[in-house]
JSON list of C-alpha atoms and ligand atoms in Angstrom, two decimals:
[
{"chain": "A", "resi": 1, "resn": "UNK", "atom": "CA", "xyz": [6.72, 159.36, 16.33]},
{"chain": "A", "resi": 2, "resn": "UNK", "atom": "CA", "xyz": [4.73, 161.42, 18.53]},
{"chain": "A", "resi": 3, "resn": "UNK", "atom": "CA", "xyz": [4.65, 160.94, 23.24]},
{"chain": "A", "resi": 4, "resn": "UNK", "atom": "CA", "xyz": [1.98, 162.11, 25.12]},
{"chain": "A", "resi": 5, "resn": "UNK", "atom": "CA", "xyz": [1.41, 163.61, 28.54]},
{"chain": "A", "resi": 6, "resn": "UNK", "atom": "CA", "xyz": [1.81, 160.30, 30.24]},
{"chain": "A", "resi": 7, "resn": "UNK", "atom": "CA", "xyz": [5.32, 159.54, 28.98]},
{"chain": "A", "resi": 8, "resn": "UNK", "atom": "CA", "xyz": [3.63, 157.01, 25.89]},
{"chain": "A", "resi": 9, "resn": "UNK", "atom": "CA", "xyz": [4.74, 158.17, 23.09]},
{"chain": "A", "resi": 10, "resn": "UNK", "atom": "CA", "xyz": [2.87, 156.72, 19.96]},
{"chain": "A", "resi": 11, "resn": "UNK", "atom": "CA", "xyz": [4.75, 154.97, 17.68]},
{"chain": "A", "resi": 12, "resn": "UNK", "atom": "CA", "xyz": [3.86, 154.31, 13.34]},
{"chain": "A", "resi": 13, "resn": "UNK", "atom": "CA", "xyz": [4.90, 150.52, 12.56]},
{"chain": "A", "resi": 14, "resn": "UNK", "atom": "CA", "xyz": [5.09, 149.47, 8.69]},
{"chain": "A", "resi": 15, "resn": "UNK", "atom": "CA", "xyz": [6.09, 146.06, 6.74]},
{"chain": "A", "resi": 16, "resn": "UNK", "atom": "CA", "xyz": [8.15, 147.05, 3.80]},
{"chain": "A", "resi": 17, "resn": "UNK", "atom": "CA", "xyz": [5.32, 147.87, 1.09]},
{"chain": "A", "resi": 18, "resn": "UNK", "atom": "CA", "xyz": [2.27, 148.92, 3.69]},
{"chain": "A", "resi": 19, "resn": "UNK", "atom": "CA", "xyz": [-0.10, 146.42, 2.78]},
{"chain": "A", "resi": 20, "resn": "UNK", "atom": "CA", "xyz": [0.01, 146.11, 6.20]},
{"chain": "A", "resi": 21, "resn": "UNK", "atom": "CA", "xyz": [0.56, 149.05, 8.85]},
{"chain": "A", "resi": 22, "resn": "UNK", "atom": "CA", "xyz": [-0.38, 150.20, 12.52]},
{"chain": "A", "resi": 23, "resn": "UNK", "atom": "CA", "xyz": [0.25, 152.11, 15.04]},
{"chain": "A", "resi": 24, "resn": "UNK", "atom": "CA", "xyz": [1.61, 151.51, 18.13]},
{"chain": "A", "resi": 25, "resn": "UNK", "atom": "CA", "xyz": [0.90, 152.98, 21.47]},
{"chain": "A", "resi": 26, "resn": "UNK", "atom": "CA", "xyz": [3.69, 152.29, 25.16]},
{"chain": "A", "resi": 27, "resn": "UNK", "atom": "CA", "xyz": [7.42, 153.06, 26.92]},
{"chain": "A", "resi": 28, "resn": "UNK", "atom": "CA", "xyz": [10.05, 151.61, 24.57]},
{"chain": "A", "resi": 29, "resn": "UNK", "atom": "CA", "xyz": [12.04, 151.57, 26.94]},
{"chain": "A", "resi": 30, "resn": "UNK", "atom": "CA", "xyz": [13.88, 147.69, 26.23]},
{"chain": "A", "resi": 31, "resn": "UNK", "atom": "CA", "xyz": [13.91, 145.24, 23.31]},
{"chain": "A", "resi": 32, "resn": "UNK", "atom": "CA", "xyz": [14.42, 141.49, 23.89]},
{"chain": "A", "resi": 33, "resn": "UNK", "atom": "CA", "xyz": [16.32, 139.90, 21.07]},
{"chain": "A", "resi": 34, "resn": "UNK", "atom": "CA", "xyz": [15.75, 135.95, 21.44]},
{"chain": "A", "resi": 35, "resn": "UNK", "atom": "CA", "xyz": [18.49, 132.94, 19.62]},
{"chain": "A", "resi": 36, "resn": "UNK", "atom": "CA", "xyz": [15.42, 130.78, 18.63]},
{"chain": "A", "resi": 37, "resn": "UNK", "atom": "CA", "xyz": [15.51, 129.35, 15.27]},
{"chain": "A", "resi": 38, "resn": "UNK", "atom": "CA", "xyz": [12.63, 131.60, 13.98]},
{"chain": "A", "resi": 39, "resn": "UNK", "atom": "CA", "xyz": [13.46, 134.81, 16.45]},
{"chain": "A", "resi": 40, "resn": "UNK", "atom": "CA", "xyz": [17.00, 134.37, 14.26]},
{"chain": "A", "resi": 41, "resn": "UNK", "atom": "CA", "xyz": [15.89, 134.05, 10.82]},
{"chain": "A", "resi": 42, "resn": "UNK", "atom": "CA", "xyz": [14.08, 136.85, 11.46]},
{"chain": "A", "resi": 43, "resn": "UNK", "atom": "CA", "xyz": [16.21, 139.25, 12.87]},
{"chain": "A", "resi": 44, "resn": "UNK", "atom": "CA", "xyz": [13.16, 140.37, 15.36]},
{"chain": "A", "resi": 45, "resn": "UNK", "atom": "CA", "xyz": [14.20, 142.96, 17.98]},
{"chain": "A", "resi": 46, "resn": "UNK", "atom": "CA", "xyz": [10.95, 142.60, 20.58]},
{"chain": "A", "resi": 47, "resn": "UNK", "atom": "CA", "xyz": [8.89, 144.56, 22.85]},
{"chain": "A", "resi": 48, "resn": "UNK", "atom": "CA", "xyz": [5.64, 143.33, 24.85]},
{"chain": "A", "resi": 49, "resn": "UNK", "atom": "CA", "xyz": [3.07, 145.50, 25.16]},
{"chain": "A", "resi": 50, "resn": "UNK", "atom": "CA", "xyz": [-0.73, 144.32, 26.33]},
{"chain": "A", "resi": 51, "resn": "UNK", "atom": "CA", "xyz": [-2.88, 144.26, 23.05]},
{"chain": "A", "resi": 52, "resn": "UNK", "atom": "CA", "xyz": [-4.61, 147.51, 23.20]},
{"chain": "A", "resi": 53, "resn": "UNK", "atom": "CA", "xyz": [-1.71, 149.43, 22.54]},
{"chain": "A", "resi": 54, "resn": "UNK", "atom": "CA", "xyz": [-1.73, 148.11, 19.33]},
{"chain": "A", "resi": 55, "resn": "UNK", "atom": "CA", "xyz": [-4.14, 149.29, 16.00]},
{"chain": "A", "resi": 56, "resn": "UNK", "atom": "CA", "xyz": [-3.90, 148.48, 13.70]},
{"chain": "A", "resi": 57, "resn": "UNK", "atom": "CA", "xyz": [-4.94, 150.79, 9.95]},
{"chain": "A", "resi": 58, "resn": "UNK", "atom": "CA", "xyz": [-4.55, 148.31, 8.07]},
{"chain": "A", "resi": 59, "resn": "UNK", "atom": "CA", "xyz": [-7.57, 145.22, 6.54]},
{"chain": "A", "resi": 60, "resn": "UNK", "atom": "CA", "xyz": [-6.88, 142.21, 9.14]},
{"chain": "A", "resi": 61, "resn": "UNK", "atom": "CA", "xyz": [-7.35, 140.08, 5.51]},
{"chain": "A", "resi": 62, "resn": "UNK", "atom": "CA", "xyz": [-4.07, 141.62, 4.02]},
{"chain": "A", "resi": 63, "resn": "UNK", "atom": "CA", "xyz": [-1.57, 139.39, 7.57]},
{"chain": "A", "resi": 64, "resn": "UNK", "atom": "CA", "xyz": [-1.10, 136.04, 6.80]},
{"chain": "A", "resi": 65, "resn": "UNK", "atom": "CA", "xyz": [0.40, 134.31, 9.47]},
{"chain": "A", "resi": 66, "resn": "UNK", "atom": "CA", "xyz": [2.57, 131.45, 10.76]},
{"chain": "A", "resi": 67, "resn": "UNK", "atom": "CA", "xyz": [2.75, 129.21, 13.45]},
{"chain": "A", "resi": 68, "resn": "UNK", "atom": "CA", "xyz": [5.14, 126.49, 14.77]},
{"chain": "A", "resi": 69, "resn": "UNK", "atom": "CA", "xyz": [6.03, 124.61, 17.92]},
{"chain": "A", "resi": 70, "resn": "UNK", "atom": "CA", "xyz": [3.10, 124.49, 20.40]},
{"chain": "A", "resi": 71, "resn": "UNK", "atom": "CA", "xyz": [1.54, 126.88, 18.48]},
{"chain": "A", "resi": 72, "resn": "UNK", "atom": "CA", "xyz": [1.37, 129.59, 20.69]},
{"chain": "A", "resi": 73, "resn": "UNK", "atom": "CA", "xyz": [1.38, 133.10, 18.82]},
{"chain": "A", "resi": 74, "resn": "UNK", "atom": "CA", "xyz": [0.94, 134.05, 15.59]},
{"chain": "A", "resi": 75, "resn": "UNK", "atom": "CA", "xyz": [3.50, 136.04, 14.33]},
{"chain": "A", "resi": 76, "resn": "UNK", "atom": "CA", "xyz": [1.74, 138.10, 10.83]},
{"chain": "A", "resi": 77, "resn": "UNK", "atom": "CA", "xyz": [3.81, 138.44, 8.35]},
{"chain": "A", "resi": 78, "resn": "UNK", "atom": "CA", "xyz": [2.85, 140.74, 5.10]},
{"chain": "A", "resi": 79, "resn": "UNK", "atom": "CA", "xyz": [2.92, 137.77, 2.09]},
{"chain": "A", "resi": 80, "resn": "UNK", "atom": "CA", "xyz": [3.49, 140.34, -0.07]},
{"chain": "A", "resi": 81, "resn": "UNK", "atom": "CA", "xyz": [7.13, 141.77, 1.24]},
{"chain": "A", "resi": 82, "resn": "UNK", "atom": "CA", "xyz": [7.49, 139.53, 3.68]},
{"chain": "A", "resi": 83, "resn": "UNK", "atom": "CA", "xyz": [8.37, 141.63, 6.51]},
{"chain": "A", "resi": 84, "resn": "UNK", "atom": "CA", "xyz": [6.52, 140.28, 9.34]},
{"chain": "A", "resi": 85, "resn": "UNK", "atom": "CA", "xyz": [5.95, 142.95, 11.26]},
{"chain": "A", "resi": 86, "resn": "UNK", "atom": "CA", "xyz": [4.91, 141.78, 14.92]},
{"chain": "A", "resi": 87, "resn": "UNK", "atom": "CA", "xyz": [3.26, 139.19, 16.53]},
{"chain": "A", "resi": 88, "resn": "UNK", "atom": "CA", "xyz": [-0.18, 138.01, 18.63]},
{"chain": "A", "resi": 89, "resn": "UNK", "atom": "CA", "xyz": [-0.02, 135.66, 21.98]},
{"chain": "A", "resi": 90, "resn": "UNK", "atom": "CA", "xyz": [-1.12, 135.83, 25.43]},
{"chain": "A", "resi": 91, "resn": "UNK", "atom": "CA", "xyz": [1.05, 136.13, 28.97]},
{"chain": "A", "resi": 92, "resn": "UNK", "atom": "CA", "xyz": [0.78, 134.06, 32.08]},
{"chain": "A", "resi": 93, "resn": "UNK", "atom": "CA", "xyz": [-1.51, 135.41, 33.72]},
{"chain": "A", "resi": 94, "resn": "UNK", "atom": "CA", "xyz": [-4.09, 134.33, 29.92]},
{"chain": "A", "resi": 95, "resn": "UNK", "atom": "CA", "xyz": [-4.50, 138.31, 29.09]},
{"chain": "A", "resi": 96, "resn": "UNK", "atom": "CA", "xyz": [-3.47, 139.75, 24.95]},
{"chain": "A", "resi": 97, "resn": "UNK", "atom": "CA", "xyz": [-0.35, 140.54, 24.28]},
{"chain": "A", "resi": 98, "resn": "UNK", "atom": "CA", "xyz": [1.28, 141.88, 21.58]},
{"chain": "A", "resi": 99, "resn": "UNK", "atom": "CA", "xyz": [4.88, 141.68, 20.00]},
{"chain": "A", "resi": 100, "resn": "UNK", "atom": "CA", "xyz": [5.79, 144.44, 17.45]},
{"chain": "A", "resi": 101, "resn": "UNK", "atom": "CA", "xyz": [9.40, 143.60, 15.60]},
{"chain": "A", "resi": 102, "resn": "UNK", "atom": "CA", "xyz": [10.46, 147.22, 16.88]},
{"chain": "A", "resi": 103, "resn": "UNK", "atom": "CA", "xyz": [12.51, 146.41, 13.53]},
{"chain": "A", "resi": 104, "resn": "UNK", "atom": "CA", "xyz": [8.71, 147.57, 11.23]},
{"chain": "A", "resi": 105, "resn": "UNK", "atom": "CA", "xyz": [8.74, 150.97, 13.01]},
{"chain": "A", "resi": 106, "resn": "UNK", "atom": "CA", "xyz": [9.55, 155.03, 12.44]},
{"chain": "A", "resi": 107, "resn": "UNK", "atom": "CA", "xyz": [11.51, 157.20, 13.22]},
{"chain": "A", "resi": 108, "resn": "UNK", "atom": "CA", "xyz": [13.43, 154.52, 16.06]},
{"chain": "A", "resi": 109, "resn": "UNK", "atom": "CA", "xyz": [17.72, 154.47, 16.77]},
{"chain": "A", "resi": 110, "resn": "UNK", "atom": "CA", "xyz": [18.36, 151.00, 17.18]},
{"chain": "A", "resi": 111, "resn": "UNK", "atom": "CA", "xyz": [20.96, 151.33, 17.63]},
{"chain": "A", "resi": 112, "resn": "UNK", "atom": "CA", "xyz": [20.12, 153.73, 21.26]},
{"chain": "A", "resi": 113, "resn": "UNK", "atom": "CA", "xyz": [17.44, 150.57, 22.38]},
{"chain": "A", "resi": 114, "resn": "UNK", "atom": "CA", "xyz": [18.96, 148.31, 25.30]},
{"chain": "A", "resi": 115, "resn": "UNK", "atom": "CA", "xyz": [18.68, 144.38, 24.28]},
{"chain": "A", "resi": 116, "resn": "UNK", "atom": "CA", "xyz": [17.93, 142.30, 26.22]},
{"chain": "A", "resi": 117, "resn": "UNK", "atom": "CA", "xyz": [18.73, 138.71, 25.94]},
{"chain": "A", "resi": 118, "resn": "UNK", "atom": "CA", "xyz": [16.66, 135.90, 25.58]},
{"chain": "A", "resi": 119, "resn": "UNK", "atom": "CA", "xyz": [18.47, 132.34, 25.31]},
{"chain": "A", "resi": 120, "resn": "UNK", "atom": "CA", "xyz": [14.61, 130.93, 23.37]},
{"chain": "A", "resi": 121, "resn": "UNK", "atom": "CA", "xyz": [17.23, 128.76, 21.71]},
{"chain": "A", "resi": 122, "resn": "UNK", "atom": "CA", "xyz": [17.31, 126.50, 25.02]},
{"chain": "A", "resi": 123, "resn": "UNK", "atom": "CA", "xyz": [13.83, 127.01, 25.86]},
{"chain": "B", "resi": 201, "resn": "ZN", "atom": "ZN1", "xyz": [4.68, 144.24, 2.82]}
]
């Protein structure tokens, strides 16, 4: 983790075995905790950013992808250790976004983050 003059911080993220590794840069103030059937099973704590904030350090084809429902989000996961470090999608304006699972970032105090509940189960 390193903080730049701009107020953004660069975090290192990875799956458990390291087949997927990346950095993500931004200001992390809150995370979204969704109760839908998928997020609750994976335990996601999500941080939404522009896709350009994500820098993959490992091969893109090392990841597997899970899609469900409307198939609008590519939920990336490691086929070896099973961790799901982020998902790729687009926002309402069509801009490419990444939803980073902050549980896969290093050096974070998860208890100190503001958690915003999302009632995805009712959508
Ligand atoms: Zn892995």
